Amino acid sequence: MEEIHKSVVPAPNPAEKAVKVTCLGSGFVGGPMSAIMAYMSNLDVTVVDVNHDRIAAWNSSALPVYEPGLDFIVSSARDRLQSLHFSTDIDKAIDEAEIIFVCVNTPTKSNGIGKGAGADLSYVEAATRAIAKVATAHKIVIEKSTVPCRTAESIREILSANAKPGVRFDVLSNPEFLAEGTAVEDLLRPERIIIGSMPTPSGRQAAKVLVDIYSHWVPRDRIITMNLWSAELSKLAANAMLAQRISSVNALSAICEATGANVEEVSHACGLDSRIGPGMLKAGPGFGGSCFQKDIFNIVYLSESLHLYEVAEYWRAIIKMNEYQKERFTKRIITCLHHNVSGKKIAILGFAFKKNTSDTRESPAITLVRNLVAERAQIAIYDPKVKEEQIGVDLLDDGLDATALTTYVKVCVSAYAACEAADAVVVITEWDEFSNKTEITPVQISGKIDVLRVKDANTRLPSKSLLHAQEPGAFAKLNSLFIPKGTEKIRELLAGDSIHMIGPTISNLPDHRLALDWKRIAEHMRKPRYVFDGRNILDASKLESLGFRVEAIGRATSYGPAPYEIN
């Protein structure tokens, strides 16, 4: 048994001066990152935003961002440690800070030169000008937003041109590598921290300041320093390569469906090759999220700006394959439903772009719903974490008109309501509760937690801890524990007299609702009962025994010829 890692129980030195840090932007990056920094180090962190409603939500119990374990981290740092603050007073936060993280949005440009490909850096520039306007002393400005290569040069130029007399700035690049749905774990136990700086004495000193902050909980050998431009490009490159893997396996899924091969088996075989590895080889309806597509477009635009047109076309092909996969999945549904979905009810299970997040940006569900509404299908949507208002906004932003939205789309409060009298069910997000492969019980839940016997406080079970010790208590007092799958040792410990739980109770970790009762769903659907598994999370044989016809990504149809031809 390994010792408890120092990241499990943060122990800030009371004698150490609390460094004032400000984060500009309270979104999916700024909020969680600031919470972890405030929780795990001796920083005093203030998160600011122009959005008053979002800041109000961060100051409440209903956070604007859903991530497993985040509510516990925020409430601990904000309320107990009082090292985390959320405010709309941007000037005050800038003035008091020694270190400023720029975590504002960098969407793809919607007009002008670079439309549809280049990054819109207007928010970055506005934040930079605000810093220069307010600052009266030296600041370390850290570029956290995902930006094109050499954006830091523009930031340095704006700061220098607008700085008050005698005020100096050092600019660093510290790209984030969070995966939504596992952001807390990624922040607590990052695979690497990248810090880019200018190759000057002041630049290196600024980088050292940031290295020392991360060293409170990140092993030093995982903190990598490099030049500014390499740091900026490393984030774009990482996301582009990850997206490339997804598009590659999705391309193979089309071949599998046409030939009778099974994409899950092909992916497994490929993943066993150590040169390839198993990561990001899950076929699906197309990747989503705020990063992959935007970052690939950034590389495409950068390549074209450098007259590297063949390079640009190479990366653009990944986006084309992703869009093809989305359209292909829609066509399969329509074809299986006798080439006609007009007036038919189709239940859409999931709307977030992946499980364990409320983020819907670029979700393949948006394209699917738009396409099915164009065929006049009646759509019933259920997602456990995405609000109805967000679904409406996403569909309207994607071009669906308000009349079509109210006529053809309904957001339901449960999966059962969505599936009632449905002609087909489409699983588009891989939420655990939708799967029928394993039953969820109080002793077998897929979360991550550490359990300790009081008698042996130096012993830790081999699992990844989310948080530090908070609430000792007997197992009888706990409703459930989040037990790592297959960790039999924990079950033995549960038989002991008492335990310490490292981290929160069930209310603080992912809401692992009971798995769906697919028999109940079958009893209330119209025949033939179709299920389209866009994530390969369903056991087809179990569903077929209940009378379902199952169509899964990367597997040939069981009911006739493959639904599309190879051109």
Coordinates of C-alpha atoms in Angstrom, one line a residue:
M1 CA 0.0 0.0 0.0
E2 CA 1.3 3.4 -1.0
E3 CA 1.3 6.4 1.4
I4 CA -1.4 8.9 1.0
H5 CA -0.2 11.4 -1.6
K6 CA 0.3 14.9 -0.4
S7 CA -2.4 16.0 -2.8
V8 CA -5.0 14.1 -0.8
V9 CA -4.6 16.2 2.3
P10 CA -3.4 19.7 1.4
A11 CA -1.4 21.2 4.2
P12 CA -0.6 24.9 3.5
N13 CA 2.0 26.4 5.6
P14 CA 0.3 29.1 7.9
A15 CA 3.5 31.1 7.9
E16 CA 3.6 31.2 4.1
K17 CA 2.3 34.4 2.6
A18 CA -1.0 33.9 0.8
V19 CA -0.4 34.9 -2.8
K20 CA -3.2 36.9 -4.4
V21 CA -4.4 35.4 -7.6
T22 CA -7.1 36.6 -10.0
C23 CA -8.8 34.5 -12.7
L24 CA -10.5 36.4 -15.5
G25 CA -13.3 34.2 -16.6
S26 CA -15.5 31.7 -14.7
G27 CA -16.3 29.1 -17.3
F28 CA -15.5 25.4 -17.6
V29 CA -11.8 26.1 -17.2
G30 CA -11.6 29.2 -14.9
G31 CA -14.0 28.0 -12.3
P32 CA -12.7 24.4 -11.6
M33 CA -9.0 25.5 -12.0
S34 CA -9.4 28.3 -9.5
A35 CA -11.2 26.1 -7.0
I36 CA -8.4 23.5 -7.1
M37 CA -5.7 26.1 -6.7
A38 CA -7.5 27.7 -3.8
Y39 CA -8.1 24.3 -2.2
M40 CA -4.7 22.7 -2.7
S41 CA -2.2 25.6 -2.1
N42 CA -1.7 28.7 -0.1
L43 CA -3.3 31.0 -2.7
D44 CA -6.1 33.5 -2.2
V45 CA -8.0 33.2 -5.4
T46 CA -10.7 35.5 -6.8
V47 CA -12.6 34.6 -9.9
V48 CA -14.2 37.5 -11.8
D49 CA -16.6 37.6 -14.7
V50 CA -18.9 40.2 -16.4
N51 CA -21.7 37.7 -16.2
H52 CA -23.5 38.5 -12.9
D53 CA -25.8 35.4 -13.1
R54 CA -22.8 33.1 -13.5
I55 CA -21.0 34.6 -10.5
A56 CA -24.2 34.4 -8.4
A57 CA -24.4 30.7 -9.3
W58 CA -20.7 30.1 -8.3
N59 CA -21.6 31.7 -4.9
S60 CA -24.5 29.3 -4.5
S61 CA -25.0 25.6 -4.0
A62 CA -26.2 25.2 -7.6
L63 CA -22.9 25.7 -9.5
P64 CA -23.1 26.7 -13.2
V65 CA -20.7 23.9 -14.2
Y66 CA -21.2 20.2 -13.4
E67 CA -18.1 18.1 -12.7
P68 CA -18.0 15.1 -10.4
G69 CA -16.6 16.3 -7.0
L70 CA -16.5 20.0 -7.9
D71 CA -19.2 21.1 -5.6
F72 CA -17.3 19.7 -2.6
I73 CA -14.1 21.4 -3.7
V74 CA -15.8 24.7 -4.2
S75 CA -17.7 24.7 -1.0
S76 CA -14.6 23.7 1.0
A77 CA -12.4 26.4 -0.5
R78 CA -15.1 29.1 -0.6
D79 CA -16.9 28.5 2.7
R80 CA -14.5 26.6 5.0
L81 CA -11.0 27.7 3.9
Q82 CA -12.3 31.1 2.6
S83 CA -9.5 31.1 0.0
L84 CA -11.8 31.2 -3.0
H85 CA -14.0 34.2 -4.0
F86 CA -16.3 34.9 -6.9
S87 CA -16.9 38.5 -7.9
T88 CA -18.0 40.9 -10.6
D89 CA -15.6 43.6 -9.4
I90 CA -13.0 43.1 -12.1
D91 CA -10.9 46.2 -11.5
K92 CA -10.5 45.5 -7.8
A93 CA -9.5 41.9 -8.4
I94 CA -6.9 43.0 -11.0
D95 CA -5.5 45.7 -8.8
E96 CA -5.0 43.4 -5.8
A97 CA -3.6 40.4 -7.7
E98 CA 0.0 39.5 -8.1
I99 CA -0.8 36.8 -10.6
I100 CA -3.6 37.0 -13.2
F101 CA -4.9 34.0 -15.2
V102 CA -6.7 34.8 -18.4
C103 CA -9.4 32.2 -18.8
V104 CA -11.8 33.9 -21.2
N105 CA -13.6 32.3 -24.2
T106 CA -11.9 32.0 -27.5
P107 CA -14.6 30.9 -30.0
T108 CA -14.2 30.4 -33.7
K109 CA -14.6 33.6 -35.7
S110 CA -18.1 34.0 -37.1
N111 CA -17.3 36.8 -39.5
G112 CA -14.4 38.6 -41.3
I113 CA -11.0 37.1 -42.3
G114 CA -10.7 33.7 -40.9
K115 CA -14.5 33.2 -40.5
G116 CA -15.2 29.6 -39.5
A117 CA -11.6 28.7 -38.8
G118 CA -9.6 31.4 -37.0
A119 CA -10.0 32.1 -33.2
D120 CA -11.9 35.1 -32.1
L121 CA -9.4 36.7 -29.7
S122 CA -11.6 39.8 -28.8
Y123 CA -12.2 38.5 -25.3
V124 CA -8.5 37.9 -24.7
E125 CA -7.6 41.4 -26.0
A126 CA -10.3 43.0 -23.8
A127 CA -9.0 41.2 -20.7
T128 CA -5.4 42.3 -21.6
R129 CA -6.4 45.9 -22.0
A130 CA -8.3 45.8 -18.7
I131 CA -5.2 44.5 -16.9
A132 CA -3.0 47.2 -18.5
K133 CA -5.5 49.9 -17.6
V134 CA -5.8 49.0 -13.9
A135 CA -2.4 47.6 -12.9
T136 CA -0.2 49.9 -10.9
A137 CA 2.5 47.3 -10.0
H138 CA 4.2 44.3 -11.6
K139 CA 1.9 41.4 -12.5
I140 CA 2.5 37.9 -13.9
V141 CA -0.1 37.5 -16.6
I142 CA -0.8 33.8 -17.5
E143 CA -2.5 32.9 -20.7
K144 CA -4.7 29.9 -19.8
S145 CA -7.2 30.2 -22.7
T146 CA -6.6 28.0 -25.7
V147 CA -5.1 30.4 -28.3
P148 CA -3.3 30.3 -31.6
C149 CA 0.5 30.1 -31.6
R150 CA 2.2 33.5 -30.8
T151 CA -0.9 35.0 -29.2
A152 CA 1.3 35.8 -26.2
E153 CA 3.3 38.1 -28.4
S154 CA 0.1 40.2 -29.0
I155 CA -0.6 40.2 -25.2
R156 CA 2.9 41.4 -24.4
E157 CA 2.6 44.1 -27.0
I158 CA -0.8 45.4 -25.7
L159 CA 0.4 45.3 -22.1
S160 CA 3.6 47.2 -22.9
A161 CA 1.9 49.8 -25.0
N162 CA -0.8 50.6 -22.5
A163 CA 1.1 50.1 -19.2
K164 CA 1.3 52.9 -16.6
P165 CA 4.8 54.4 -16.1
G166 CA 7.1 52.0 -14.2
V167 CA 4.7 49.0 -14.4
R168 CA 6.1 45.8 -15.8
F169 CA 4.4 42.6 -16.9
D170 CA 5.7 39.0 -17.4
V171 CA 3.5 36.8 -19.7
L172 CA 3.4 33.1 -19.4
S173 CA 1.5 30.4 -21.3
N174 CA 0.0 27.7 -19.1
P175 CA -2.4 25.7 -21.3
E176 CA -5.1 23.5 -19.7
F177 CA -5.4 19.8 -20.6
L178 CA -8.7 19.1 -18.9
A179 CA -11.1 16.5 -20.1
E180 CA -14.6 17.5 -19.1
G181 CA -16.2 14.9 -16.9
T182 CA -12.9 14.2 -15.2
A183 CA -11.8 17.8 -14.7
V184 CA -11.4 17.5 -10.9
E185 CA -9.2 14.4 -11.1
D186 CA -7.3 15.9 -14.0
L187 CA -6.5 19.0 -12.0
L188 CA -5.6 17.1 -8.8
R189 CA -3.4 14.5 -10.6
P190 CA -2.4 16.1 -14.0
E191 CA -0.3 14.0 -16.4
R192 CA 1.7 17.2 -17.1
I193 CA 1.7 20.9 -16.4
I194 CA 3.1 23.0 -19.3
I195 CA 4.6 26.4 -18.5
G196 CA 5.9 28.6 -21.3
S197 CA 8.0 31.7 -20.7
M198 CA 10.3 34.2 -22.5
P199 CA 14.0 33.1 -22.4
T200 CA 14.9 36.1 -20.2
P201 CA 15.8 36.3 -16.5
S202 CA 12.5 37.9 -15.6
G203 CA 10.6 35.4 -17.8
R204 CA 12.3 32.4 -16.1
Q205 CA 11.7 33.9 -12.7
A206 CA 8.0 34.3 -13.5
A207 CA 7.9 30.7 -14.6
K208 CA 9.5 29.6 -11.4
V209 CA 6.8 31.4 -9.4
L210 CA 4.1 29.3 -11.2
V211 CA 6.2 26.1 -10.8
D212 CA 6.3 26.7 -7.1
I213 CA 2.5 27.1 -6.9
Y214 CA 1.8 23.9 -8.8
S215 CA 4.5 22.1 -6.7
H216 CA 2.1 22.3 -3.7
W217 CA 0.4 19.2 -5.1
V218 CA 1.9 18.2 -8.4
P219 CA 5.2 16.2 -8.5
R220 CA 8.0 18.3 -9.9
D221 CA 8.8 15.9 -12.7
R222 CA 5.4 16.5 -14.2
I223 CA 5.9 20.3 -14.4
I224 CA 7.5 21.1 -17.7
T225 CA 8.9 24.5 -18.7
M226 CA 9.5 25.6 -22.3
N227 CA 9.3 28.6 -24.5
L228 CA 6.0 30.5 -25.0
W229 CA 5.3 29.4 -28.5
S230 CA 5.9 25.8 -27.9
A231 CA 3.5 25.9 -24.9
E232 CA 0.8 27.5 -27.0
L233 CA 1.2 25.0 -29.8
S234 CA 1.3 22.0 -27.5
K235 CA -2.3 22.4 -26.5
L236 CA -3.6 22.7 -30.1
A237 CA -1.4 19.8 -31.1
A238 CA -2.6 17.5 -28.3
N239 CA -6.3 18.2 -29.1
A240 CA -5.8 17.7 -32.8
M241 CA -4.1 14.4 -32.3
L242 CA -6.8 13.2 -29.9
A243 CA -9.5 14.2 -32.4
Q244 CA -7.5 12.5 -35.1
R245 CA -7.8 9.2 -33.2
I246 CA -11.5 9.6 -32.8
S247 CA -12.1 10.3 -36.5
S248 CA -9.8 7.4 -37.4
V249 CA -11.9 4.9 -35.4
N250 CA -15.1 6.4 -36.6
A251 CA -13.9 5.9 -40.2
L252 CA -13.2 2.3 -39.3
S253 CA -16.7 2.0 -37.8
A254 CA -18.2 2.7 -41.3
I255 CA -16.1 -0.1 -42.8
C256 CA -17.2 -2.4 -39.9
E257 CA -20.9 -1.8 -40.5
A258 CA -20.5 -2.6 -44.2
T259 CA -18.4 -5.7 -43.8
G260 CA -19.7 -7.3 -40.6
A261 CA -16.7 -6.6 -38.5
N262 CA -17.1 -5.3 -34.9
V263 CA -15.5 -1.9 -34.3
E264 CA -15.2 -2.7 -30.5
E265 CA -13.2 -5.8 -31.3
V266 CA -11.1 -4.0 -33.9
S267 CA -10.4 -1.1 -31.5
H268 CA -9.4 -3.5 -28.8
A269 CA -7.0 -5.3 -31.1
C270 CA -5.4 -2.1 -32.2
G271 CA -5.2 -0.7 -28.7
L272 CA -3.1 -3.7 -27.5
D273 CA -0.3 -2.4 -29.7
S274 CA 1.9 -0.4 -27.4
R275 CA 2.7 2.0 -30.2
I276 CA -1.0 2.9 -30.4
G277 CA -2.5 2.3 -27.0
P278 CA -6.2 2.0 -26.1
G279 CA -7.0 5.7 -25.4
M280 CA -9.6 7.6 -27.5
L281 CA -10.4 4.5 -29.6
K282 CA -14.1 4.4 -28.8
A283 CA -16.3 4.8 -31.9
G284 CA -19.3 7.1 -31.5
P285 CA -21.6 9.6 -33.3
G286 CA -18.8 12.1 -33.6
F287 CA -16.7 14.1 -31.2
G288 CA -18.1 17.3 -29.6
G289 CA -17.0 19.8 -26.9
S290 CA -15.5 23.2 -27.1
C291 CA -12.0 22.2 -27.9
F292 CA -11.4 19.6 -30.6
Q293 CA -13.1 21.2 -33.5
K294 CA -12.1 24.8 -32.6
D295 CA -8.4 23.8 -32.0
I296 CA -8.2 21.9 -35.3
F297 CA -9.6 24.9 -37.1
N298 CA -7.0 27.0 -35.4
I299 CA -4.3 24.7 -36.8
V300 CA -5.9 24.8 -40.3
Y301 CA -6.0 28.6 -40.2
L302 CA -2.5 28.8 -39.0
S303 CA -1.3 26.4 -41.7
E304 CA -3.1 28.4 -44.4
S305 CA -1.6 31.6 -43.1
L306 CA 1.8 30.1 -43.4
H307 CA 1.0 28.9 -47.0
L308 CA 1.1 25.3 -45.8
Y309 CA -2.0 24.3 -47.7
E310 CA -1.3 20.5 -47.8
V311 CA -0.9 20.6 -44.0
A312 CA -4.2 22.5 -43.7
E313 CA -6.1 20.0 -45.8
Y314 CA -4.7 17.1 -43.8
W315 CA -6.1 18.5 -40.5
R316 CA -9.3 19.7 -42.2
A317 CA -10.0 16.1 -43.2
I318 CA -10.5 15.2 -39.5
I319 CA -13.4 17.7 -39.3
K320 CA -14.9 16.4 -42.5
M321 CA -14.9 12.8 -41.1
N322 CA -16.5 14.0 -37.9
E323 CA -19.3 15.7 -39.8
Y324 CA -19.7 12.6 -42.0
Q325 CA -20.1 10.4 -38.9
K326 CA -22.9 12.6 -37.5
E327 CA -24.8 12.6 -40.8
R328 CA -24.2 8.8 -41.3
F329 CA -25.7 8.0 -37.9
T330 CA -28.8 10.1 -38.8
K331 CA -29.2 8.3 -42.1
R332 CA -29.0 4.9 -40.4
I333 CA -31.9 5.8 -38.0
I334 CA -34.0 7.1 -40.9
T335 CA -33.3 4.0 -43.0
C336 CA -34.1 1.5 -40.3
L337 CA -37.4 3.3 -39.6
H338 CA -38.6 2.5 -43.1
H339 CA -37.1 5.6 -44.6
N340 CA -39.7 7.7 -42.9
V341 CA -39.7 9.3 -39.4
S342 CA -42.4 11.9 -40.0
G343 CA -44.7 12.0 -37.0
K344 CA -42.8 9.2 -35.3
K345 CA -41.6 9.8 -31.7
I346 CA -37.9 9.4 -31.2
A347 CA -36.4 9.5 -27.7
I348 CA -33.0 11.0 -27.5
L349 CA -31.1 9.9 -24.3
G350 CA -28.4 12.4 -23.6
F351 CA -27.6 15.8 -24.9
A352 CA -24.2 16.7 -23.3
F353 CA -21.3 16.0 -25.6
K354 CA -20.0 13.3 -23.2
K355 CA -21.0 11.9 -19.8
N356 CA -20.3 13.5 -16.4
T357 CA -20.5 17.1 -17.8
S358 CA -23.3 19.6 -18.5
D359 CA -21.4 21.0 -21.5
T360 CA -23.3 20.8 -24.8
R361 CA -21.0 22.7 -27.0
E362 CA -20.7 21.0 -30.5
S363 CA -22.6 18.0 -29.1
P364 CA -23.5 15.5 -31.8
A365 CA -27.0 15.5 -30.3
I366 CA -27.5 19.0 -31.7
T367 CA -26.9 17.8 -35.3
L368 CA -29.0 14.7 -34.8
V369 CA -32.0 16.6 -33.5
R370 CA -31.7 19.2 -36.2
N371 CA -31.7 16.5 -38.9
L372 CA -34.6 14.5 -37.4
V373 CA -36.7 17.6 -37.0
A374 CA -36.0 18.4 -40.7
E375 CA -37.7 15.0 -41.3
R376 CA -40.6 16.1 -39.1
A377 CA -39.9 13.5 -36.3
Q378 CA -41.3 14.2 -32.9
I379 CA -38.3 14.4 -30.6
A380 CA -38.3 13.7 -26.8
I381 CA -35.0 14.5 -25.1
Y382 CA -33.7 13.5 -21.6
D383 CA -30.3 14.4 -20.1
P384 CA -29.7 14.1 -16.4
K385 CA -27.5 17.2 -16.2
V386 CA -28.4 19.5 -19.1
K387 CA -31.2 22.1 -18.5
E388 CA -34.1 22.5 -20.8
E389 CA -33.2 26.2 -21.4
Q390 CA -29.7 25.2 -22.6
I391 CA -31.1 22.6 -25.0
G392 CA -33.4 25.2 -26.5
V393 CA -30.6 27.7 -26.9
D394 CA -28.3 25.2 -28.6
L395 CA -31.0 24.2 -31.1
L396 CA -31.9 27.7 -31.9
D397 CA -28.3 28.7 -32.3
D398 CA -27.8 25.8 -34.7
G399 CA -30.5 27.2 -37.0
L400 CA -33.7 25.5 -35.8
D401 CA -36.5 28.1 -35.8
A402 CA -38.6 28.8 -32.7
T403 CA -41.8 27.3 -34.3
A404 CA -40.1 24.0 -35.2
L405 CA -38.6 23.9 -31.7
T406 CA -41.9 24.1 -29.9
T407 CA -43.7 21.9 -32.5
Y408 CA -41.3 19.0 -32.7
V409 CA -39.0 19.0 -29.6
K410 CA -39.9 18.2 -26.0
V411 CA -37.5 18.0 -23.1
C412 CA -38.5 15.4 -20.6
V413 CA -37.9 15.0 -16.8
S414 CA -37.0 11.3 -17.1
A415 CA -35.8 8.7 -19.5
Y416 CA -39.1 6.9 -19.1
A417 CA -41.1 9.9 -20.0
A418 CA -39.0 10.4 -23.1
C419 CA -39.3 6.7 -24.2
E420 CA -43.1 6.5 -23.5
A421 CA -44.8 5.4 -26.8
A422 CA -41.6 6.0 -28.7
D423 CA -40.9 4.4 -32.1
A424 CA -37.1 4.4 -31.4
V425 CA -34.6 5.2 -28.6
V426 CA -31.3 6.8 -29.5
V427 CA -28.5 6.7 -26.9
I428 CA -26.3 9.7 -27.8
T429 CA -24.5 10.3 -24.5
E430 CA -22.8 7.5 -22.6
W431 CA -24.3 8.3 -19.2
D432 CA -23.7 5.3 -16.9
E433 CA -27.4 5.1 -16.0
F434 CA -28.3 4.3 -19.7
S435 CA -26.1 1.2 -19.9
N436 CA -27.4 -2.3 -19.2
K437 CA -24.0 -4.0 -19.2
T438 CA -23.5 -3.8 -15.4
E439 CA -26.0 -3.2 -12.6
I440 CA -25.3 -0.3 -10.3
T441 CA -25.5 -1.2 -6.6
P442 CA -24.4 0.6 -3.5
V443 CA -21.2 -1.4 -3.5
Q444 CA -20.3 -1.2 -7.2
I445 CA -20.3 2.3 -8.4
S446 CA -17.8 3.7 -10.9
G447 CA -16.7 6.7 -8.9
K448 CA -13.3 7.0 -7.3
I449 CA -12.7 7.3 -3.6
D450 CA -10.3 6.2 -0.8
V451 CA -11.5 4.4 2.3
L452 CA -9.3 4.0 5.3
R453 CA -9.6 2.0 8.5
V454 CA -9.3 4.2 11.6
K455 CA -6.9 1.6 13.1
D456 CA -4.5 2.0 10.2
A457 CA -4.5 5.7 9.1
N458 CA -1.3 5.2 7.1
T459 CA -2.8 2.6 4.8
R460 CA -4.6 3.5 1.6
L461 CA -6.5 1.4 -0.8
P462 CA -5.3 1.4 -4.4
S463 CA -7.6 3.9 -5.8
K464 CA -7.4 7.5 -6.9
S465 CA -8.5 9.9 -4.2
L466 CA -10.5 13.0 -5.1
L467 CA -10.4 14.8 -1.9
H468 CA -8.9 14.9 1.6
A469 CA -10.3 13.5 4.8
Q470 CA -13.3 15.3 6.0
E471 CA -16.0 13.2 7.6
P472 CA -15.1 10.2 9.8
G473 CA -18.0 7.9 10.5
A474 CA -19.3 4.4 10.7
F475 CA -20.4 2.7 7.4
A476 CA -23.9 2.4 8.9
K477 CA -24.3 6.2 8.8
L478 CA -23.5 6.4 5.1
N479 CA -26.1 5.8 2.5
S480 CA -23.6 4.6 -0.1
L481 CA -19.9 4.8 -1.0
F482 CA -18.4 5.3 -4.5
I483 CA -16.5 2.1 -4.9
P484 CA -14.0 1.6 -7.7
K485 CA -15.1 -1.2 -9.8
G486 CA -13.4 -4.5 -9.1
T487 CA -11.8 -3.3 -5.8
E488 CA -12.6 -6.2 -3.7
K489 CA -10.5 -5.1 -0.8
I490 CA -12.9 -2.2 -0.1
R491 CA -15.7 -4.7 0.4
E492 CA -13.6 -6.4 3.1
L493 CA -13.0 -3.1 4.8
L494 CA -16.7 -2.3 4.8
A495 CA -17.1 -5.2 7.2
G496 CA -14.9 -3.4 9.8
D497 CA -16.1 -1.4 12.7
S498 CA -15.6 2.0 11.3
I499 CA -14.0 3.8 8.4
H500 CA -12.8 7.2 7.4
M501 CA -14.0 8.4 4.0
I502 CA -11.5 10.5 2.1
G503 CA -13.7 12.9 0.4
P504 CA -17.4 13.6 0.2
T505 CA -20.5 11.5 0.8
I506 CA -22.7 10.4 -2.1
S507 CA -24.4 13.8 -2.4
N508 CA -21.0 15.4 -3.3
L509 CA -19.9 13.0 -6.0
P510 CA -21.4 12.0 -9.4
D511 CA -25.2 11.3 -9.2
H512 CA -25.1 7.7 -10.1
R513 CA -28.8 7.1 -10.5
L514 CA -30.1 3.6 -10.8
A515 CA -29.6 2.0 -14.2
L516 CA -32.6 2.2 -16.6
D517 CA -35.1 -0.6 -16.5
W518 CA -35.1 -1.5 -20.1
K519 CA -37.9 -4.0 -19.6
R520 CA -40.1 -1.1 -18.4
I521 CA -39.1 0.9 -21.5
A522 CA -39.9 -2.0 -23.8
E523 CA -43.4 -2.4 -22.4
H524 CA -44.3 1.2 -23.2
M525 CA -42.8 1.5 -26.7
R526 CA -44.4 1.1 -30.1
K527 CA -43.3 -2.0 -32.2
P528 CA -40.9 -2.7 -33.7
R529 CA -38.9 -1.3 -30.8
Y530 CA -35.7 0.2 -32.2
V531 CA -32.7 1.2 -30.0
F532 CA -29.8 3.0 -31.7
D533 CA -26.7 2.7 -29.5
G534 CA -24.4 5.6 -30.5
R535 CA -21.9 4.8 -27.8
N536 CA -21.7 1.0 -27.7
I537 CA -22.7 1.0 -24.0
L538 CA -25.6 -1.5 -24.4
D539 CA -25.6 -5.3 -24.3
A540 CA -27.5 -6.0 -27.5
S541 CA -28.3 -9.6 -26.6
K542 CA -30.0 -8.5 -23.4
L543 CA -32.1 -5.9 -25.2
E544 CA -33.0 -8.3 -28.0
S545 CA -34.3 -10.8 -25.4
L546 CA -36.8 -8.0 -24.4
G547 CA -37.9 -7.6 -28.0
F548 CA -35.7 -4.7 -29.1
R549 CA -34.0 -4.3 -32.4
V550 CA -30.6 -2.9 -31.7
E551 CA -28.4 -0.9 -34.1
A552 CA -25.0 0.0 -32.8
I553 CA -22.2 2.1 -34.2
G554 CA -19.5 0.1 -35.9
R555 CA -21.6 -3.1 -36.1
A556 CA -23.5 -4.4 -39.1
T557 CA -27.3 -4.2 -38.9
S558 CA -29.0 -7.4 -37.6
Y559 CA -32.1 -6.8 -39.8
G560 CA -31.2 -6.9 -43.4
P561 CA -28.4 -5.4 -45.5
A562 CA -26.1 -2.6 -44.3
P563 CA -28.1 0.6 -44.3
Y564 CA -25.6 2.5 -46.4
E565 CA -23.4 1.7 -49.3
I566 CA -19.8 2.4 -49.9
N567 CA -19.5 4.9 -52.7

